[in-house]
Short mmCIF file of C-alpha atoms and ligand atoms in Angstrom, two decimals:
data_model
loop_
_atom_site.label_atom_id
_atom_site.label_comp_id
_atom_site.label_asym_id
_atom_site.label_seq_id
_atom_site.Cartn_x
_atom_site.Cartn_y
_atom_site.Cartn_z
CA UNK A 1 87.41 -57.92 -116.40
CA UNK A 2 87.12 -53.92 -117.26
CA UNK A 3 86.32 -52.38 -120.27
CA UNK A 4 86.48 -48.86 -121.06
CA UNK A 5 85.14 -47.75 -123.97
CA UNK A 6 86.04 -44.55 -126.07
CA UNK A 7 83.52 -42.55 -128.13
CA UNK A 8 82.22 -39.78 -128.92
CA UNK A 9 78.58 -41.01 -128.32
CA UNK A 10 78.62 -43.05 -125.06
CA UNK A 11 74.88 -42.88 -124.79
CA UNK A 12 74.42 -45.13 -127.84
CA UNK A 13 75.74 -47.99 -125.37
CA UNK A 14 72.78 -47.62 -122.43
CA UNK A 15 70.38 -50.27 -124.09
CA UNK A 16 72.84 -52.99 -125.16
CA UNK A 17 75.06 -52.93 -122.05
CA UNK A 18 71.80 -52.40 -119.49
CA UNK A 19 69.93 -55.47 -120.48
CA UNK A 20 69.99 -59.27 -120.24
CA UNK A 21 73.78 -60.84 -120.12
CA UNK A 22 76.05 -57.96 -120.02
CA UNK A 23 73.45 -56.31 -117.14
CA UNK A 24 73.32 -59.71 -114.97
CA UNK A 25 77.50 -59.57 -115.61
CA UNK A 26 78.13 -56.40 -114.46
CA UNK A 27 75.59 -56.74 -111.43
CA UNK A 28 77.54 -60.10 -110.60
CA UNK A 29 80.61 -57.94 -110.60
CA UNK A 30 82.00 -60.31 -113.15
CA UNK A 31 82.51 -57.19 -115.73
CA UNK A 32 82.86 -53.73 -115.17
CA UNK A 33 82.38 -51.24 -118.34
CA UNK A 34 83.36 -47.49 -118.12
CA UNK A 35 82.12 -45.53 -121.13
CA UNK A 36 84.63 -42.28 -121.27
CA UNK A 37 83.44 -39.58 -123.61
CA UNK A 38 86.22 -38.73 -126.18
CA UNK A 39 84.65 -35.13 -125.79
CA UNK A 40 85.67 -34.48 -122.71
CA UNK A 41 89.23 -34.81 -123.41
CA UNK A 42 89.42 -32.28 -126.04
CA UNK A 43 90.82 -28.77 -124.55
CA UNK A 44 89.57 -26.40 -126.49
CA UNK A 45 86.04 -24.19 -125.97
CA UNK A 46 83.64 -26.07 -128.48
CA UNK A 47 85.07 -29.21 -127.25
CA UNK A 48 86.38 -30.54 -131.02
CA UNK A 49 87.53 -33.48 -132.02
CA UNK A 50 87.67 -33.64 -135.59
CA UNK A 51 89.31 -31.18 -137.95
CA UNK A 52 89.99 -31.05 -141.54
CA UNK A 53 92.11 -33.84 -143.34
CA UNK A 54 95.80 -32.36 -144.23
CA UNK A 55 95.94 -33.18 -148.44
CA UNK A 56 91.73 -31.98 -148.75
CA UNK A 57 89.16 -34.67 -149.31
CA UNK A 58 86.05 -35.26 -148.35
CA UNK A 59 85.04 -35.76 -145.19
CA UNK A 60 86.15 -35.22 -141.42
CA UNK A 61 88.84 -37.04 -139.17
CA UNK A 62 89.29 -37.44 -135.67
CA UNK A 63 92.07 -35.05 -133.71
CA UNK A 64 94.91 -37.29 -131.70
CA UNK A 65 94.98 -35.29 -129.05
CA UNK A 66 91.36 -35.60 -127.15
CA UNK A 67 92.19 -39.92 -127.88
CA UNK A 68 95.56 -39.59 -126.54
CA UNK A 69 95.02 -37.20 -123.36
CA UNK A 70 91.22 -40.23 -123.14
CA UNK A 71 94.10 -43.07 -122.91
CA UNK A 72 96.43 -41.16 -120.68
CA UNK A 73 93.62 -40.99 -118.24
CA UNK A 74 92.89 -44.81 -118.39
CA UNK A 75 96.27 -45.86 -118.10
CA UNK A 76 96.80 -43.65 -115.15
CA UNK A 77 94.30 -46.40 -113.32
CA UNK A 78 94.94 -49.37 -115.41
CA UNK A 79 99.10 -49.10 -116.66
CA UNK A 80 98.63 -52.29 -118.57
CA UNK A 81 95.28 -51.75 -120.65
CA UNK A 82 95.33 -53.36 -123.89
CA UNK A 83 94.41 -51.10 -126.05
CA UNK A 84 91.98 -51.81 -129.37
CA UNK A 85 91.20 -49.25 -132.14
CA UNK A 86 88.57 -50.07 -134.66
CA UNK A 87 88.93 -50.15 -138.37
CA UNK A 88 87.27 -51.14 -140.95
CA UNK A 89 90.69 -52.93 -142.32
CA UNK A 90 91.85 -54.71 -139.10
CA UNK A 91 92.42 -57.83 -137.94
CA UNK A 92 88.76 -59.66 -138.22
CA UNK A 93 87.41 -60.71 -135.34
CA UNK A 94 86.50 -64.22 -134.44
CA UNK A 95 85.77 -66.42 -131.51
CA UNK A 96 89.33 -67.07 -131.26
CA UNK A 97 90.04 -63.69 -130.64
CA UNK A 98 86.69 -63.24 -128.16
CA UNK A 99 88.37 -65.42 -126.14
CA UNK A 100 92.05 -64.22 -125.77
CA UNK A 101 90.26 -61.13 -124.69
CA UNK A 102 87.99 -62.42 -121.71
CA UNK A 103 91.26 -63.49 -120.61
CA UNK A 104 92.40 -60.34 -120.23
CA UNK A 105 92.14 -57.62 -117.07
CA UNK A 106 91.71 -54.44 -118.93
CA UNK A 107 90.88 -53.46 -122.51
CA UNK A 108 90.27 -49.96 -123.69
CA UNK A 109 88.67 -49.94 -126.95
CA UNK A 110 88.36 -47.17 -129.14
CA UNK A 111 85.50 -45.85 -131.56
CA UNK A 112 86.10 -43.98 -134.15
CA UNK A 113 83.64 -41.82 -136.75
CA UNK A 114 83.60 -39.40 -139.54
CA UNK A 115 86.70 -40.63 -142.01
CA UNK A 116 88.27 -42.20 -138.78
CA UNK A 117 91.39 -41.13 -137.28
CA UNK A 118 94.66 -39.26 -138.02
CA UNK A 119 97.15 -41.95 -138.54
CA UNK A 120 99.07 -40.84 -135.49
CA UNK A 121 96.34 -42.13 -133.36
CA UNK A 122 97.20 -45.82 -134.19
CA UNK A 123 100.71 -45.83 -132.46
CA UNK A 124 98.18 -45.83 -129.10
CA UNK A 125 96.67 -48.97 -130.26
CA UNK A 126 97.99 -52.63 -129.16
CA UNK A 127 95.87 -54.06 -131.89
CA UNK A 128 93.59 -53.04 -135.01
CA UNK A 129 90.52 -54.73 -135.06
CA UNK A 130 87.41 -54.93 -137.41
CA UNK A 131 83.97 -56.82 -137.29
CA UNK A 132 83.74 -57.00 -141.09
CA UNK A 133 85.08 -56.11 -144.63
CA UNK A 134 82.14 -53.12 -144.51
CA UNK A 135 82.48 -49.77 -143.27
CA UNK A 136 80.55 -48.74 -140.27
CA UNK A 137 79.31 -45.15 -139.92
CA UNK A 138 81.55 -45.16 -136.33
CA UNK A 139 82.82 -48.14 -133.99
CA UNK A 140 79.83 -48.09 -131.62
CA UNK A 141 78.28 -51.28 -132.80
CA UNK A 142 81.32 -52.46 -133.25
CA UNK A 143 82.16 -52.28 -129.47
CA UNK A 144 78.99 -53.53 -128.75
CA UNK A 145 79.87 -56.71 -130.83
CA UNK A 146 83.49 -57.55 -129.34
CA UNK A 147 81.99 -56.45 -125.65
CA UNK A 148 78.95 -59.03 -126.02
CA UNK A 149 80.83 -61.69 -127.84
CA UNK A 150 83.82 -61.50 -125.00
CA UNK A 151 81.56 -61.05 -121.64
CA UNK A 152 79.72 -63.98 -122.31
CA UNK A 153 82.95 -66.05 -122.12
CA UNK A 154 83.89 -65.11 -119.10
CA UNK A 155 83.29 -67.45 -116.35
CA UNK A 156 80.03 -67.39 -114.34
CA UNK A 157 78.36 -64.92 -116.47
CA UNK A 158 76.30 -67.69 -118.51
CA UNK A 159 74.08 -69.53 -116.31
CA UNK A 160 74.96 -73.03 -118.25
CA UNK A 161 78.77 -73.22 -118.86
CA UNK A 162 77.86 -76.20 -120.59
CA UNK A 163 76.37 -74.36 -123.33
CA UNK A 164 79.70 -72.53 -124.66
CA UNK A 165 81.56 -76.12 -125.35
CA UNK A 166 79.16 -77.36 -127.92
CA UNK A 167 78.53 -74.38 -129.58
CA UNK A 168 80.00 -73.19 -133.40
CA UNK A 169 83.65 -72.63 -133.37
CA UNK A 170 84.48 -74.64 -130.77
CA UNK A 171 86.48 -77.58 -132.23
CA UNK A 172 86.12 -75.55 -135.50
CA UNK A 173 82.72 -76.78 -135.78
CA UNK A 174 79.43 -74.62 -136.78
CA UNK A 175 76.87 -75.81 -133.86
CA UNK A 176 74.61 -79.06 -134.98
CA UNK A 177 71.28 -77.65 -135.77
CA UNK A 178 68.35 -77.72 -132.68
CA UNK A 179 65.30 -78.26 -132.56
CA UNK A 180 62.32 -78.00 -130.19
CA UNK A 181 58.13 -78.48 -129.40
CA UNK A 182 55.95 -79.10 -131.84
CA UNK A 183 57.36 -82.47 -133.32
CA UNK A 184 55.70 -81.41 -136.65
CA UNK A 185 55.76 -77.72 -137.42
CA UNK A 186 53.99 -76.85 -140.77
CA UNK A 187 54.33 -80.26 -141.97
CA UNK A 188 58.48 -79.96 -141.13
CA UNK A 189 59.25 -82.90 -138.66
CA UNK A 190 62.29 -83.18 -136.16
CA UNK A 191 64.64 -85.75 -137.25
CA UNK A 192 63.69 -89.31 -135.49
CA UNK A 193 67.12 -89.96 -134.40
CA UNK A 194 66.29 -87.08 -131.70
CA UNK A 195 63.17 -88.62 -130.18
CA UNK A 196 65.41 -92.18 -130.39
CA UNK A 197 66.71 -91.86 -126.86
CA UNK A 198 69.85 -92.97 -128.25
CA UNK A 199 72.71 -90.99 -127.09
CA UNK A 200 75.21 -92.49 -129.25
CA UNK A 201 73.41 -92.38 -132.61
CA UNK A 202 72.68 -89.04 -130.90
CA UNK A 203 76.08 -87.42 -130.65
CA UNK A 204 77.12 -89.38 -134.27
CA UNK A 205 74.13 -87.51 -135.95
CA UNK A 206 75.06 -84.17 -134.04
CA UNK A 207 78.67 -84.23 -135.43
CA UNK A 208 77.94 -85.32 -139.05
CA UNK A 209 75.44 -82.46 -139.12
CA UNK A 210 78.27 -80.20 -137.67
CA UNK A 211 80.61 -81.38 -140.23
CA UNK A 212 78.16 -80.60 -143.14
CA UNK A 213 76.85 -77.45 -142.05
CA UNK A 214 80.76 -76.43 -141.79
CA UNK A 215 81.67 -77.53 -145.14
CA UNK A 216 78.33 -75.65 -146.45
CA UNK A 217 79.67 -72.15 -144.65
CA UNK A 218 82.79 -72.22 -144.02
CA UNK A 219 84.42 -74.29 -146.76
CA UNK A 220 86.89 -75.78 -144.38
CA UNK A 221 86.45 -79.63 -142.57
CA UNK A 222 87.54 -80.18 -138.77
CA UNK A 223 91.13 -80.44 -138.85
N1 SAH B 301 87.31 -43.75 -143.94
C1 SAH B 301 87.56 -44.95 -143.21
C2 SAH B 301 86.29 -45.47 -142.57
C3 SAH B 301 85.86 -44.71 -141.39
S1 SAH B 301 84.42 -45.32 -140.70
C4 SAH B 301 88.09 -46.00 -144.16
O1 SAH B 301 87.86 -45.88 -145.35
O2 SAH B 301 88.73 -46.94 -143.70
C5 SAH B 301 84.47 -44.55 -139.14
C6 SAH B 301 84.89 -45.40 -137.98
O3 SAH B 301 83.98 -46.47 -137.80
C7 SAH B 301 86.24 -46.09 -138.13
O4 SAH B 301 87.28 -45.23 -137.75
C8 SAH B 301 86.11 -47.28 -137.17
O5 SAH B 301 86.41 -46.92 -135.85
C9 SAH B 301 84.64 -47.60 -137.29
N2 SAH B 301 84.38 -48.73 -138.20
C10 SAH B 301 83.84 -48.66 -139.44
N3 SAH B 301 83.72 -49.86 -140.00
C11 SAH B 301 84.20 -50.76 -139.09
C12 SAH B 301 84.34 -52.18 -139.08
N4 SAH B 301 83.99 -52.92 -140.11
N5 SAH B 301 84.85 -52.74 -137.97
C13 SAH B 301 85.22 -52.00 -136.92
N6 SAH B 301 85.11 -50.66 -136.87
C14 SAH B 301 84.61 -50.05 -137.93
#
């Protein structure tokens, strides 16, 4: 799978995308991420890409044409990139949507800051997506969010593929709650039916607790 990611600050990506599981998936080959500088694309001498809004108001927004000539040059390689724009009122992602997109080849996703974009900018997008009914200062983390939450779900990049069947969402379940060493911690003791050896009882304790911890957050029972 290839991302490319649009912004006008690529270098806010180095730490997140060089370290632990999106590293070990790009090493693997699994994942390939191209961060393309939304600066570049812009023709004239300073390089802008914002300008005043059209109507006043406070605040910046982001030129089409450095985005569109950014996209042009991705779908030059990659004709069939999906393309996501961030913002603020999208479509809220969710696991469900984490995994439609590790099925895909190619997504170019696309950060915006200051006020955000000139509308004209969202005819480029296949989708409108947001991590949140709050408004980010740009898309950056954003990115980092939907890139993390998608590589991880693509085959082979976590060590246990066991791990990503029992965990929340899956079956519309939050994840039964975990424990581990010391027994006892500040007078707080693991539940015996763990240390029972009992696999049934086990798995019946695991998925009442996932059923109650569900109701607590979510409001909503395994349907
Ligand atoms: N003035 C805009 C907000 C712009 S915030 C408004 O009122 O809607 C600047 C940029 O940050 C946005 O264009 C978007 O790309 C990104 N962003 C902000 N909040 C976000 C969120 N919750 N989810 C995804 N992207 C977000």
């Amino acid at each position: 799978m290839e991302f490319f990611i649009l912004s006008i600050f690529p270098n806010m990506f180095e730490s997140v995308f060089n370290e632990t599981i999106i590293k070990r998936a790009q090493e693997k080959g699994l994942v390939k991420i191209e961060l393309v500088n939304i600066r570049d694309f812009a023709t004239d001498k300073h390089r802008t890409t914002d300008d005043y809004p059209y109507g006043g108001g406070a605040g910046m927004v982001m030129k089409p044409e450095p985005i569109y000539r950014a996209v042009d040059y991705i779908k030059e390689k990659r004709p069939d990139v999906h393309v996501v724009l961030l913002s603020p009122g999208g479509y809220i992602f969710d696991q469900k949507k984490a995994k439609e997109m590790s099925k895909r080849a190619s997504v170019a996703i696309i950060c915006g800051r200051y006020e955000g974009f000139d509308e004209r900018v969202r005819y480029l997008a296949d989708e409108e997506i947001s991590i949140g009914r709050f408004v980010l200062s740009g898309g950056e983390i954003a990115a980092m969010a939907i890139v993390d939450a998608t590589v991880r779900l693509i085959p082979g990049v976590l060590g246990n593929e066991e791990s990503l069947k029992e965990e929340s969402f899956e079956n519309g379940l939050i994840e039964y709650p975990q424990y581990t060493r010391p027994r006892v911690f500040r007078g707080m003791a693991v539940p015996d039916v763990l240390l029972s050896g009992n696999h049934k009882k086990i798995k019946e304790w695991r998925e009442k607790k996932a059923k109650e911890k569900t109701i607590k957050w979510m409001g909503v029972e395994d349907g």
